[in-house]
PDB file of C-alpha atoms in Angstrom:
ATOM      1  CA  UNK A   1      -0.018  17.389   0.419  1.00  0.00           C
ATOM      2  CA  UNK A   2       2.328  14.892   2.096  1.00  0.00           C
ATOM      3  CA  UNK A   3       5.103  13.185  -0.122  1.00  0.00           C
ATOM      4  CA  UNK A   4       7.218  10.839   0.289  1.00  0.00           C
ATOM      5  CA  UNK A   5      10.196  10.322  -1.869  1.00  0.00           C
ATOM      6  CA  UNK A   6      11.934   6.924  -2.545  1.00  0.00           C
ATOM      7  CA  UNK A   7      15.367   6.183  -4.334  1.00  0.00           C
ATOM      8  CA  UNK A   8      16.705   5.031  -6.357  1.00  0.00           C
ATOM      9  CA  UNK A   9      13.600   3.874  -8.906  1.00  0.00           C
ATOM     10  CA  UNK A  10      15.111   0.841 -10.315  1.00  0.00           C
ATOM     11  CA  UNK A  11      18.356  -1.249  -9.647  1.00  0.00           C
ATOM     12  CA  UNK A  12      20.058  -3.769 -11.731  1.00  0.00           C
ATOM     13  CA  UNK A  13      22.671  -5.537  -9.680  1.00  0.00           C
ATOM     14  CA  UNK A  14      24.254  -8.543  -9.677  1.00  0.00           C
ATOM     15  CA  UNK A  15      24.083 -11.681  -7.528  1.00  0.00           C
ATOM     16  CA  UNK A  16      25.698 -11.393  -4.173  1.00  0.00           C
ATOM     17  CA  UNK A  17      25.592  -7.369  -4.023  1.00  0.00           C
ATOM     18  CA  UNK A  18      24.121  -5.601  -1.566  1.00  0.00           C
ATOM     19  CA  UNK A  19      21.267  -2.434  -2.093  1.00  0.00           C
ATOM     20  CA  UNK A  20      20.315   0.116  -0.268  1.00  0.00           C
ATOM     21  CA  UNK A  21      16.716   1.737  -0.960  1.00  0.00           C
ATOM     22  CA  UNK A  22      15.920   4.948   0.900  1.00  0.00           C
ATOM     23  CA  UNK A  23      12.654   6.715   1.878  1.00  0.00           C
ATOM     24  CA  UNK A  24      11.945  10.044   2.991  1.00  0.00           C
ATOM     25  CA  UNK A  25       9.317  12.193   4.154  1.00  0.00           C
ATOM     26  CA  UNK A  26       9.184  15.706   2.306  1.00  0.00           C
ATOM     27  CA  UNK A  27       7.101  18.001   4.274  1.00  0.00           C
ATOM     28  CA  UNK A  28       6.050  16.033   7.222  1.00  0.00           C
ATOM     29  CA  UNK A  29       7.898  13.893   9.936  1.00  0.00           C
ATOM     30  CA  UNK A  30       7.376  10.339   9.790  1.00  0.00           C
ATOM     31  CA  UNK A  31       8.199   8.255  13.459  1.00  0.00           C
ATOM     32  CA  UNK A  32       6.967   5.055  11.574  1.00  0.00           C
ATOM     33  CA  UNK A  33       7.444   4.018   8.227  1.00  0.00           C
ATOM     34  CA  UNK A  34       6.614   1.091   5.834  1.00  0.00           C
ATOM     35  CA  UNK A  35       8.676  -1.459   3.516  1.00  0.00           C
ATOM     36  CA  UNK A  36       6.555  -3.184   1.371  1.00  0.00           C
ATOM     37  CA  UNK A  37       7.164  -6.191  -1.290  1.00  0.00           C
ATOM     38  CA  UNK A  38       5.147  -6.871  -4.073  1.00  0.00           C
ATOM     39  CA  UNK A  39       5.909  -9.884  -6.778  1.00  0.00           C
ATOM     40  CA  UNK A  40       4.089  -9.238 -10.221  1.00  0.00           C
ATOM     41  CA  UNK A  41       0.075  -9.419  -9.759  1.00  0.00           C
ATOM     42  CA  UNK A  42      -0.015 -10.222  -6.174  1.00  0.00           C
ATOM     43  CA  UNK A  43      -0.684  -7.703  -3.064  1.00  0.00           C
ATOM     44  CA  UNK A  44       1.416  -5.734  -1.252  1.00  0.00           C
ATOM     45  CA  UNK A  45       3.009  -7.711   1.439  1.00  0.00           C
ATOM     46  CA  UNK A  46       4.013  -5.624   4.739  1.00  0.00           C
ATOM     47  CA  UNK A  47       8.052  -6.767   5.405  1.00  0.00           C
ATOM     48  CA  UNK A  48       8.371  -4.545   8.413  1.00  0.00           C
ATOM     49  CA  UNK A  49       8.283  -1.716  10.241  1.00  0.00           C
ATOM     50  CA  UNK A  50      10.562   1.270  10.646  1.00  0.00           C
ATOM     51  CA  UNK A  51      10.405   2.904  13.977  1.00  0.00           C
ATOM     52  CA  UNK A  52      13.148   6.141  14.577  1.00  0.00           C
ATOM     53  CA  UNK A  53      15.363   5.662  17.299  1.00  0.00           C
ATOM     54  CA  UNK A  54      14.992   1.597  17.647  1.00  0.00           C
ATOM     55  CA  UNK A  55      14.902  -1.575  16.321  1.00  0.00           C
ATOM     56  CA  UNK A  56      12.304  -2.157  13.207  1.00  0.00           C
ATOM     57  CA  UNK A  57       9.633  -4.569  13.705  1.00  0.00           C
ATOM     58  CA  UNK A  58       9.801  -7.986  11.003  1.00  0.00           C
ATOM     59  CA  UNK A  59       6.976  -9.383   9.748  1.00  0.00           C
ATOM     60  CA  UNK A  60       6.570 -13.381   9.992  1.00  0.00           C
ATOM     61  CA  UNK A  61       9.238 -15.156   7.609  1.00  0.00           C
ATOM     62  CA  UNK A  62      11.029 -11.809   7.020  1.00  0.00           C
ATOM     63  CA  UNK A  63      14.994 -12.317   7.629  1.00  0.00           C
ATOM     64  CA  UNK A  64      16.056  -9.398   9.493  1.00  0.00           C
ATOM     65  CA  UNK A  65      19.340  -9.609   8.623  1.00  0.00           C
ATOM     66  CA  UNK A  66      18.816 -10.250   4.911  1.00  0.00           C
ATOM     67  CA  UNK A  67      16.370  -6.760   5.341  1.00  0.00           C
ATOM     68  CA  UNK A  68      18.626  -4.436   7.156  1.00  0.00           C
ATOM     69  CA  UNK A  69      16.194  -1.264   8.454  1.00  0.00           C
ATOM     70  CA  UNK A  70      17.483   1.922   9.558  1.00  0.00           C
ATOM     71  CA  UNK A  71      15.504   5.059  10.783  1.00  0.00           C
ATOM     72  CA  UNK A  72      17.838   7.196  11.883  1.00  0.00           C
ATOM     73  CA  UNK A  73      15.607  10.314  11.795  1.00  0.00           C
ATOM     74  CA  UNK A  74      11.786  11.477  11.534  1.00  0.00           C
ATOM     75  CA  UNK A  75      12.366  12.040   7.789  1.00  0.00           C
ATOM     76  CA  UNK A  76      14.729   8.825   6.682  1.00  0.00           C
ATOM     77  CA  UNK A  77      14.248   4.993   6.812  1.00  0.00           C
ATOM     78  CA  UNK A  78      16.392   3.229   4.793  1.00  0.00           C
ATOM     79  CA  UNK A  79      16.005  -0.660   3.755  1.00  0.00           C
ATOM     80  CA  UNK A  80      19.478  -2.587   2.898  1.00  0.00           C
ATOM     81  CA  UNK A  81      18.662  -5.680   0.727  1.00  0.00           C
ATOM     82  CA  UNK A  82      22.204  -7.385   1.673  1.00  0.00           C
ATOM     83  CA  UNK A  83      23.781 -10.346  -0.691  1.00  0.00           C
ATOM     84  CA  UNK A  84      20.848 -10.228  -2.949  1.00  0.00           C
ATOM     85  CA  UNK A  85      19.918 -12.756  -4.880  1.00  0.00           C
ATOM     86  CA  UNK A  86      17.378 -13.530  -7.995  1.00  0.00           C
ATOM     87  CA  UNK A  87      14.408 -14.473  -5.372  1.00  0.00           C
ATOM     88  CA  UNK A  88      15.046 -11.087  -3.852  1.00  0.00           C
ATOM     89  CA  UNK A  89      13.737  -9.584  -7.350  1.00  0.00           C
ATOM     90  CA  UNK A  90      10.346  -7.729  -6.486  1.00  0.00           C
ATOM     91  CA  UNK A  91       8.948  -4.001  -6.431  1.00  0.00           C
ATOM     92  CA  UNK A  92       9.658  -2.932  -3.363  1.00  0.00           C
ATOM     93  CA  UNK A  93       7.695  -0.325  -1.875  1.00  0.00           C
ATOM     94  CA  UNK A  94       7.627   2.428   1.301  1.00  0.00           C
ATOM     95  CA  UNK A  95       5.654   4.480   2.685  1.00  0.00           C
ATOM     96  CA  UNK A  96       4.741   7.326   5.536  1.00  0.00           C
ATOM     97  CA  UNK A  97       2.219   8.605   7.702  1.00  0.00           C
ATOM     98  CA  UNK A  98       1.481  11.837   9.201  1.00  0.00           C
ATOM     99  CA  UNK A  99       0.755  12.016  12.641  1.00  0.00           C
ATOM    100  CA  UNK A 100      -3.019  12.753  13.432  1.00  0.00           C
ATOM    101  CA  UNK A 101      -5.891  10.325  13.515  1.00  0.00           C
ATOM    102  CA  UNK A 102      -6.807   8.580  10.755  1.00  0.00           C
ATOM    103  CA  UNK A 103      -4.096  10.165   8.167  1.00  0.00           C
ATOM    104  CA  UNK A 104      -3.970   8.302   4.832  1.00  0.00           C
ATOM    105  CA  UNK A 105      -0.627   6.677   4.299  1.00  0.00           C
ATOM    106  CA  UNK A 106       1.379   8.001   1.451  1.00  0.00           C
ATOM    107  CA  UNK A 107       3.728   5.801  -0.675  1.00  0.00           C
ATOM    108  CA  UNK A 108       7.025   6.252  -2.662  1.00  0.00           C
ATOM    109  CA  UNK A 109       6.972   5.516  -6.016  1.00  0.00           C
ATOM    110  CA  UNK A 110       8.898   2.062  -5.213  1.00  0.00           C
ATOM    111  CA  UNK A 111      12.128   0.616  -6.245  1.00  0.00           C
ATOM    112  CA  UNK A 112      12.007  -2.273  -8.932  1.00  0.00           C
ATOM    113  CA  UNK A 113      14.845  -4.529  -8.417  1.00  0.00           C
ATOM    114  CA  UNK A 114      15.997  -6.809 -10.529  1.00  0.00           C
ATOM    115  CA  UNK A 115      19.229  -9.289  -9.232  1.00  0.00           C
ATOM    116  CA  UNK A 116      20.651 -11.220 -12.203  1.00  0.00           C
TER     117      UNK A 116
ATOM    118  CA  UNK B   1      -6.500 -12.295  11.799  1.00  0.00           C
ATOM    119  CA  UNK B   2      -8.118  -9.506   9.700  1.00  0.00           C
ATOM    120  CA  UNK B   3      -8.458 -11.822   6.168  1.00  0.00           C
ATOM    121  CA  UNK B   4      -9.592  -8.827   3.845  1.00  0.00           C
ATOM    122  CA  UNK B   5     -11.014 -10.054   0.870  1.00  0.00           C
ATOM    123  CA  UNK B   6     -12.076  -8.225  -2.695  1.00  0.00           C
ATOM    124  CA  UNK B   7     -13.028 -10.048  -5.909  1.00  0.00           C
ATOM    125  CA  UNK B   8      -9.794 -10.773  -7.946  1.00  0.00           C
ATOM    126  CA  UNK B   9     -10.781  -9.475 -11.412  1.00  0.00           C
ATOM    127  CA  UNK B  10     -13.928  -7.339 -12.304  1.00  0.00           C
ATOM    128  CA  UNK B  11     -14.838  -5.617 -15.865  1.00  0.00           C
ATOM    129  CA  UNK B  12     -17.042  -2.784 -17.010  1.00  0.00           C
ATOM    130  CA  UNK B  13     -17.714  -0.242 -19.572  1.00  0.00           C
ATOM    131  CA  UNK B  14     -17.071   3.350 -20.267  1.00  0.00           C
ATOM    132  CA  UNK B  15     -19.304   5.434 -18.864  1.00  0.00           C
ATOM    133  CA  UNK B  16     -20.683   2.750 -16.405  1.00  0.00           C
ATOM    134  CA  UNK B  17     -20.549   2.738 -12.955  1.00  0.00           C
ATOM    135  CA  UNK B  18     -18.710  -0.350 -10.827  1.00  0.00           C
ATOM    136  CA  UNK B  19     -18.598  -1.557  -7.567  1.00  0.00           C
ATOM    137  CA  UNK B  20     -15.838  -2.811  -5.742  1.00  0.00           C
ATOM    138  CA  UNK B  21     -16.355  -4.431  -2.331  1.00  0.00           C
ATOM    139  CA  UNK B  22     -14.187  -5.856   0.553  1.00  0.00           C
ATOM    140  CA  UNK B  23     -15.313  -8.028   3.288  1.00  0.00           C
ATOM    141  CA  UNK B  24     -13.355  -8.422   6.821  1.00  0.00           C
ATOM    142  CA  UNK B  25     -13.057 -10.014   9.543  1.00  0.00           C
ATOM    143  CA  UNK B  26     -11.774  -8.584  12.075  1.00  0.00           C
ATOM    144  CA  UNK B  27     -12.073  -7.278  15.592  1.00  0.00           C
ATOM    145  CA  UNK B  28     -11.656  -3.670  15.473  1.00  0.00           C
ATOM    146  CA  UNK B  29     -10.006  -0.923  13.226  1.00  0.00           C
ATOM    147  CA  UNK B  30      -9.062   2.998  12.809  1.00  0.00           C
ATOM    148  CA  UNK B  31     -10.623   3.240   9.444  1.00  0.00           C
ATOM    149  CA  UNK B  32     -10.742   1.520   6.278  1.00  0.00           C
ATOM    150  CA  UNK B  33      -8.953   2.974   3.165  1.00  0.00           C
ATOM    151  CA  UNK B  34      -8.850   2.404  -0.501  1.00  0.00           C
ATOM    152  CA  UNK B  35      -6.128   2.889  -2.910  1.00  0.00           C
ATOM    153  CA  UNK B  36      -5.483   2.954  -6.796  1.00  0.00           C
ATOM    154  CA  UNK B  37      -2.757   1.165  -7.972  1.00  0.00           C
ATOM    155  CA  UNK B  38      -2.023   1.080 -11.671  1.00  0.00           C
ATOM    156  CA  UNK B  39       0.506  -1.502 -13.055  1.00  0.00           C
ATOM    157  CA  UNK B  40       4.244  -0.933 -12.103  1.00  0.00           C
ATOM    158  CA  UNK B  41       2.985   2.221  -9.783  1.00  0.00           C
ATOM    159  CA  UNK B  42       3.195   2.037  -6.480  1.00  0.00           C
ATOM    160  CA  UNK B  43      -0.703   2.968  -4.665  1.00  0.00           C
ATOM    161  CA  UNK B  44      -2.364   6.205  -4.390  1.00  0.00           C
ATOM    162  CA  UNK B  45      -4.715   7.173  -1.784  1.00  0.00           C
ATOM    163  CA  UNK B  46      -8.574   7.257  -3.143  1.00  0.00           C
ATOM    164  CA  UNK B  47     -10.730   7.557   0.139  1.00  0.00           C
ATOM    165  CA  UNK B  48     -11.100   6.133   3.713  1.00  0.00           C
ATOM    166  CA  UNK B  49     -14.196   5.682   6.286  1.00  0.00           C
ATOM    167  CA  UNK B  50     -13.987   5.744   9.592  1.00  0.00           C
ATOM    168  CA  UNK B  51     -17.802   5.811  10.938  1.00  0.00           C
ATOM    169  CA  UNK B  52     -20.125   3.745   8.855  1.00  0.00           C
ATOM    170  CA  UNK B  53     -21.754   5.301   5.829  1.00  0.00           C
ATOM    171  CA  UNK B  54     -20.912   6.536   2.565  1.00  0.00           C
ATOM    172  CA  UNK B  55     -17.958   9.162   2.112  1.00  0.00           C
ATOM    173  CA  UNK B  56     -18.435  10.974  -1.529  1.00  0.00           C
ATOM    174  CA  UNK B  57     -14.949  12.190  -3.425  1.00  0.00           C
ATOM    175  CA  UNK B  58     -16.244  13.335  -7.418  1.00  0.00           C
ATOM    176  CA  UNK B  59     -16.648  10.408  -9.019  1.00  0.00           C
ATOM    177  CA  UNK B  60     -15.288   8.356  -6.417  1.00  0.00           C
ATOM    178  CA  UNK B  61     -17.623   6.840  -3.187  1.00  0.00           C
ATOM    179  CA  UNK B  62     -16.844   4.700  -0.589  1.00  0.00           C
ATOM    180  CA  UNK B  63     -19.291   2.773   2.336  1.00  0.00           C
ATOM    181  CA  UNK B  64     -18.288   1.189   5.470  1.00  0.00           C
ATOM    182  CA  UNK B  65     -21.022  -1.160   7.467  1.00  0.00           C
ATOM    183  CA  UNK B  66     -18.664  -1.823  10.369  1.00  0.00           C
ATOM    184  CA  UNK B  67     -21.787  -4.343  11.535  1.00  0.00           C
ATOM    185  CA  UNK B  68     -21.569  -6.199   8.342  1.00  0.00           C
ATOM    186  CA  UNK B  69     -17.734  -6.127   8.060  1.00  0.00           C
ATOM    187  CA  UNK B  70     -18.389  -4.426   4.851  1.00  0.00           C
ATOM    188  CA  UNK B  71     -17.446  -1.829   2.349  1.00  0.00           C
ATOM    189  CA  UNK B  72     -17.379  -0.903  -1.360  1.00  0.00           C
ATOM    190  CA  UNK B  73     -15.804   1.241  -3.456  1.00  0.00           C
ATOM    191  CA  UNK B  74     -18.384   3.280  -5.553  1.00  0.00           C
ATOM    192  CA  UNK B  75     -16.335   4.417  -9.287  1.00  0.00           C
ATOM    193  CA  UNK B  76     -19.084   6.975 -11.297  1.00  0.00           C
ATOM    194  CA  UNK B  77     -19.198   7.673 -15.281  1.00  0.00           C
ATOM    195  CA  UNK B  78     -15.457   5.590 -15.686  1.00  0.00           C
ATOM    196  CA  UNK B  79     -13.267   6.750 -17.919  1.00  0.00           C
ATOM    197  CA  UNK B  80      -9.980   4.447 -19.739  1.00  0.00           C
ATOM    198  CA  UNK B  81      -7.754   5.472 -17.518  1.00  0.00           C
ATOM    199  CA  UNK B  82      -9.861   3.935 -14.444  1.00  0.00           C
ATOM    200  CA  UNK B  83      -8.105   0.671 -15.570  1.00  0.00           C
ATOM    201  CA  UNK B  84      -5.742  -0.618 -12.368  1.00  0.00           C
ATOM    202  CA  UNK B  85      -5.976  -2.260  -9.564  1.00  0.00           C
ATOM    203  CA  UNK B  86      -7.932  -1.227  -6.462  1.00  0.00           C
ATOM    204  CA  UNK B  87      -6.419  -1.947  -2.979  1.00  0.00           C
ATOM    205  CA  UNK B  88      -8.955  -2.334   0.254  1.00  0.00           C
ATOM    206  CA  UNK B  89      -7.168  -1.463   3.792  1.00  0.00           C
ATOM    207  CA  UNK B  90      -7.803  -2.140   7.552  1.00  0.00           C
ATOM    208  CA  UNK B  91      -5.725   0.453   9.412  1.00  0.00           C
ATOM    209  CA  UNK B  92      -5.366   0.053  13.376  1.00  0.00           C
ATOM    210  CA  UNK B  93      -2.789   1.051  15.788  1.00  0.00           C
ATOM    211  CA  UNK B  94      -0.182   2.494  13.233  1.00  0.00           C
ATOM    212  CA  UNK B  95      -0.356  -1.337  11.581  1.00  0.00           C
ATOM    213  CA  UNK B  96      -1.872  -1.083   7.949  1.00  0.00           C
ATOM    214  CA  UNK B  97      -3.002  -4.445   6.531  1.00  0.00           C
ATOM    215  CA  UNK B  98      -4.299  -4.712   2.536  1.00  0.00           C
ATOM    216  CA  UNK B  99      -6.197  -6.700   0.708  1.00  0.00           C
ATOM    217  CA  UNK B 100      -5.432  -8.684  -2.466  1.00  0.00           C
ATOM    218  CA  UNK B 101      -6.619  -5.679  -4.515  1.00  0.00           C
ATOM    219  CA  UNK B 102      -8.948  -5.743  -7.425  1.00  0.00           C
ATOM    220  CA  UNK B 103      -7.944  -5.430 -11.255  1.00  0.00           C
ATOM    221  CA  UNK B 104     -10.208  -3.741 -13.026  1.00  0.00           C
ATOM    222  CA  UNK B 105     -10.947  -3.316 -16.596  1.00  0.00           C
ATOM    223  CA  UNK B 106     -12.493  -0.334 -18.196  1.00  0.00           C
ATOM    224  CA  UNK B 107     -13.635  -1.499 -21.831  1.00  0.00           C
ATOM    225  CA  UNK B 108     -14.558   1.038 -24.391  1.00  0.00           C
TER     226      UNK B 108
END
């Protein structure tokens, strides 16, 4: 089935660094992809959209350029956390669809990130 | 807006069977999907409906009444490891929109 892989698993990091969190698609191409948040006990929160080839799409209240988004081909998106700080702590989560109607999306296993 | 809402907590027994439901409101939608999501994972797909009616995965069900703005997640004979939280999803137009999710307990 699909899979989609996401790196690194957890990062401990300073405040002020920047991190970079990729996601790829294993066996299928991906035009869109998903960054998700999630603080301890609450819902996933959609942070934006990936599209390949252009500009990702921000949710309401997300900074884009606190969130940098890159899709710079049908299998990579990558999400830059830059000058993180201890708010920016959270599990942060991708994920993938196939093309086709109605095709589940599939998630990474999410990056836990913890800014001291 | 497509405010998705599923009871916060729920708790059952071993061997029992549970359902979870999510109400909507919303004006249209792809299909609904449900996830599993156990603490410090990220989700995993359970089941989705797009036409109204009951879609049956083993001991995993799911109904959609797109009249009612309705659907449940059906969980048969459940087992420990059923513990974790269950997410409820409107998906329409590549845009995929969750609920607060469920927790469930399984209790011996």
């Amino acid at each position: 089935g699909a899979v989609v892989s996401q790196h690194p698993s957890w990062v401990i990091c300073k405040s002020g660094t920047s991190v970079k969190i990729e996601c790829r698609s294993l066996d299928f191409q991906a035009t869109t992809m998903f960054w998700y948040r999630q603080f301890p006990k609450q819902s996933l929160m959609l942070m934006a959209t990936s599209n390949e080839g252009s500009k990702a799409t921000y949710e309401q209240g997300v900074e884009k350029d606190k969130f940098l988004i890159n899709h710079a081909s049908l299998t990579l998106s990558t999400l830059t956390v830059t000058s993180a700080h201890p708010e920016d702590s959270s599990f942060y989560i991708c994920s993938a669809r196939d093309m086709g109607n109605n095709q589940p999306q599939h998630f990474g296993d999410g990056t836990r990130l913890s800014i001291l | 807006g497509q405010n998705i809402d599923q009871p916060t907590e729920m708790t059952a027994t071993e061997g029992a069977i549970v359902q979870i439901n999510c109400t909507y409101q919303t004006s249209g939608f792809n299909g609904l999907f449900w996830y599993q999501q156990h603490a410090g994972e990220a989700p995993t797909f359970l089941s989705y409906n797009v036409l109204d009616g009951l879609e049956e995965k083993g001991r995993f069900s799911s109904f959609l009444s797109r009249s009612k703005g309705y659907s449940y997640l059906l969980l048969k004979e459940l087992q420990m490891k059923d513990s974790a939280s269950y997410l409820c999803a409107l998906y329409n137009n590549n845009d995929m929109r969750f609920g607060a999710g469920t927790r469930l307990t399984v209790k011996p």
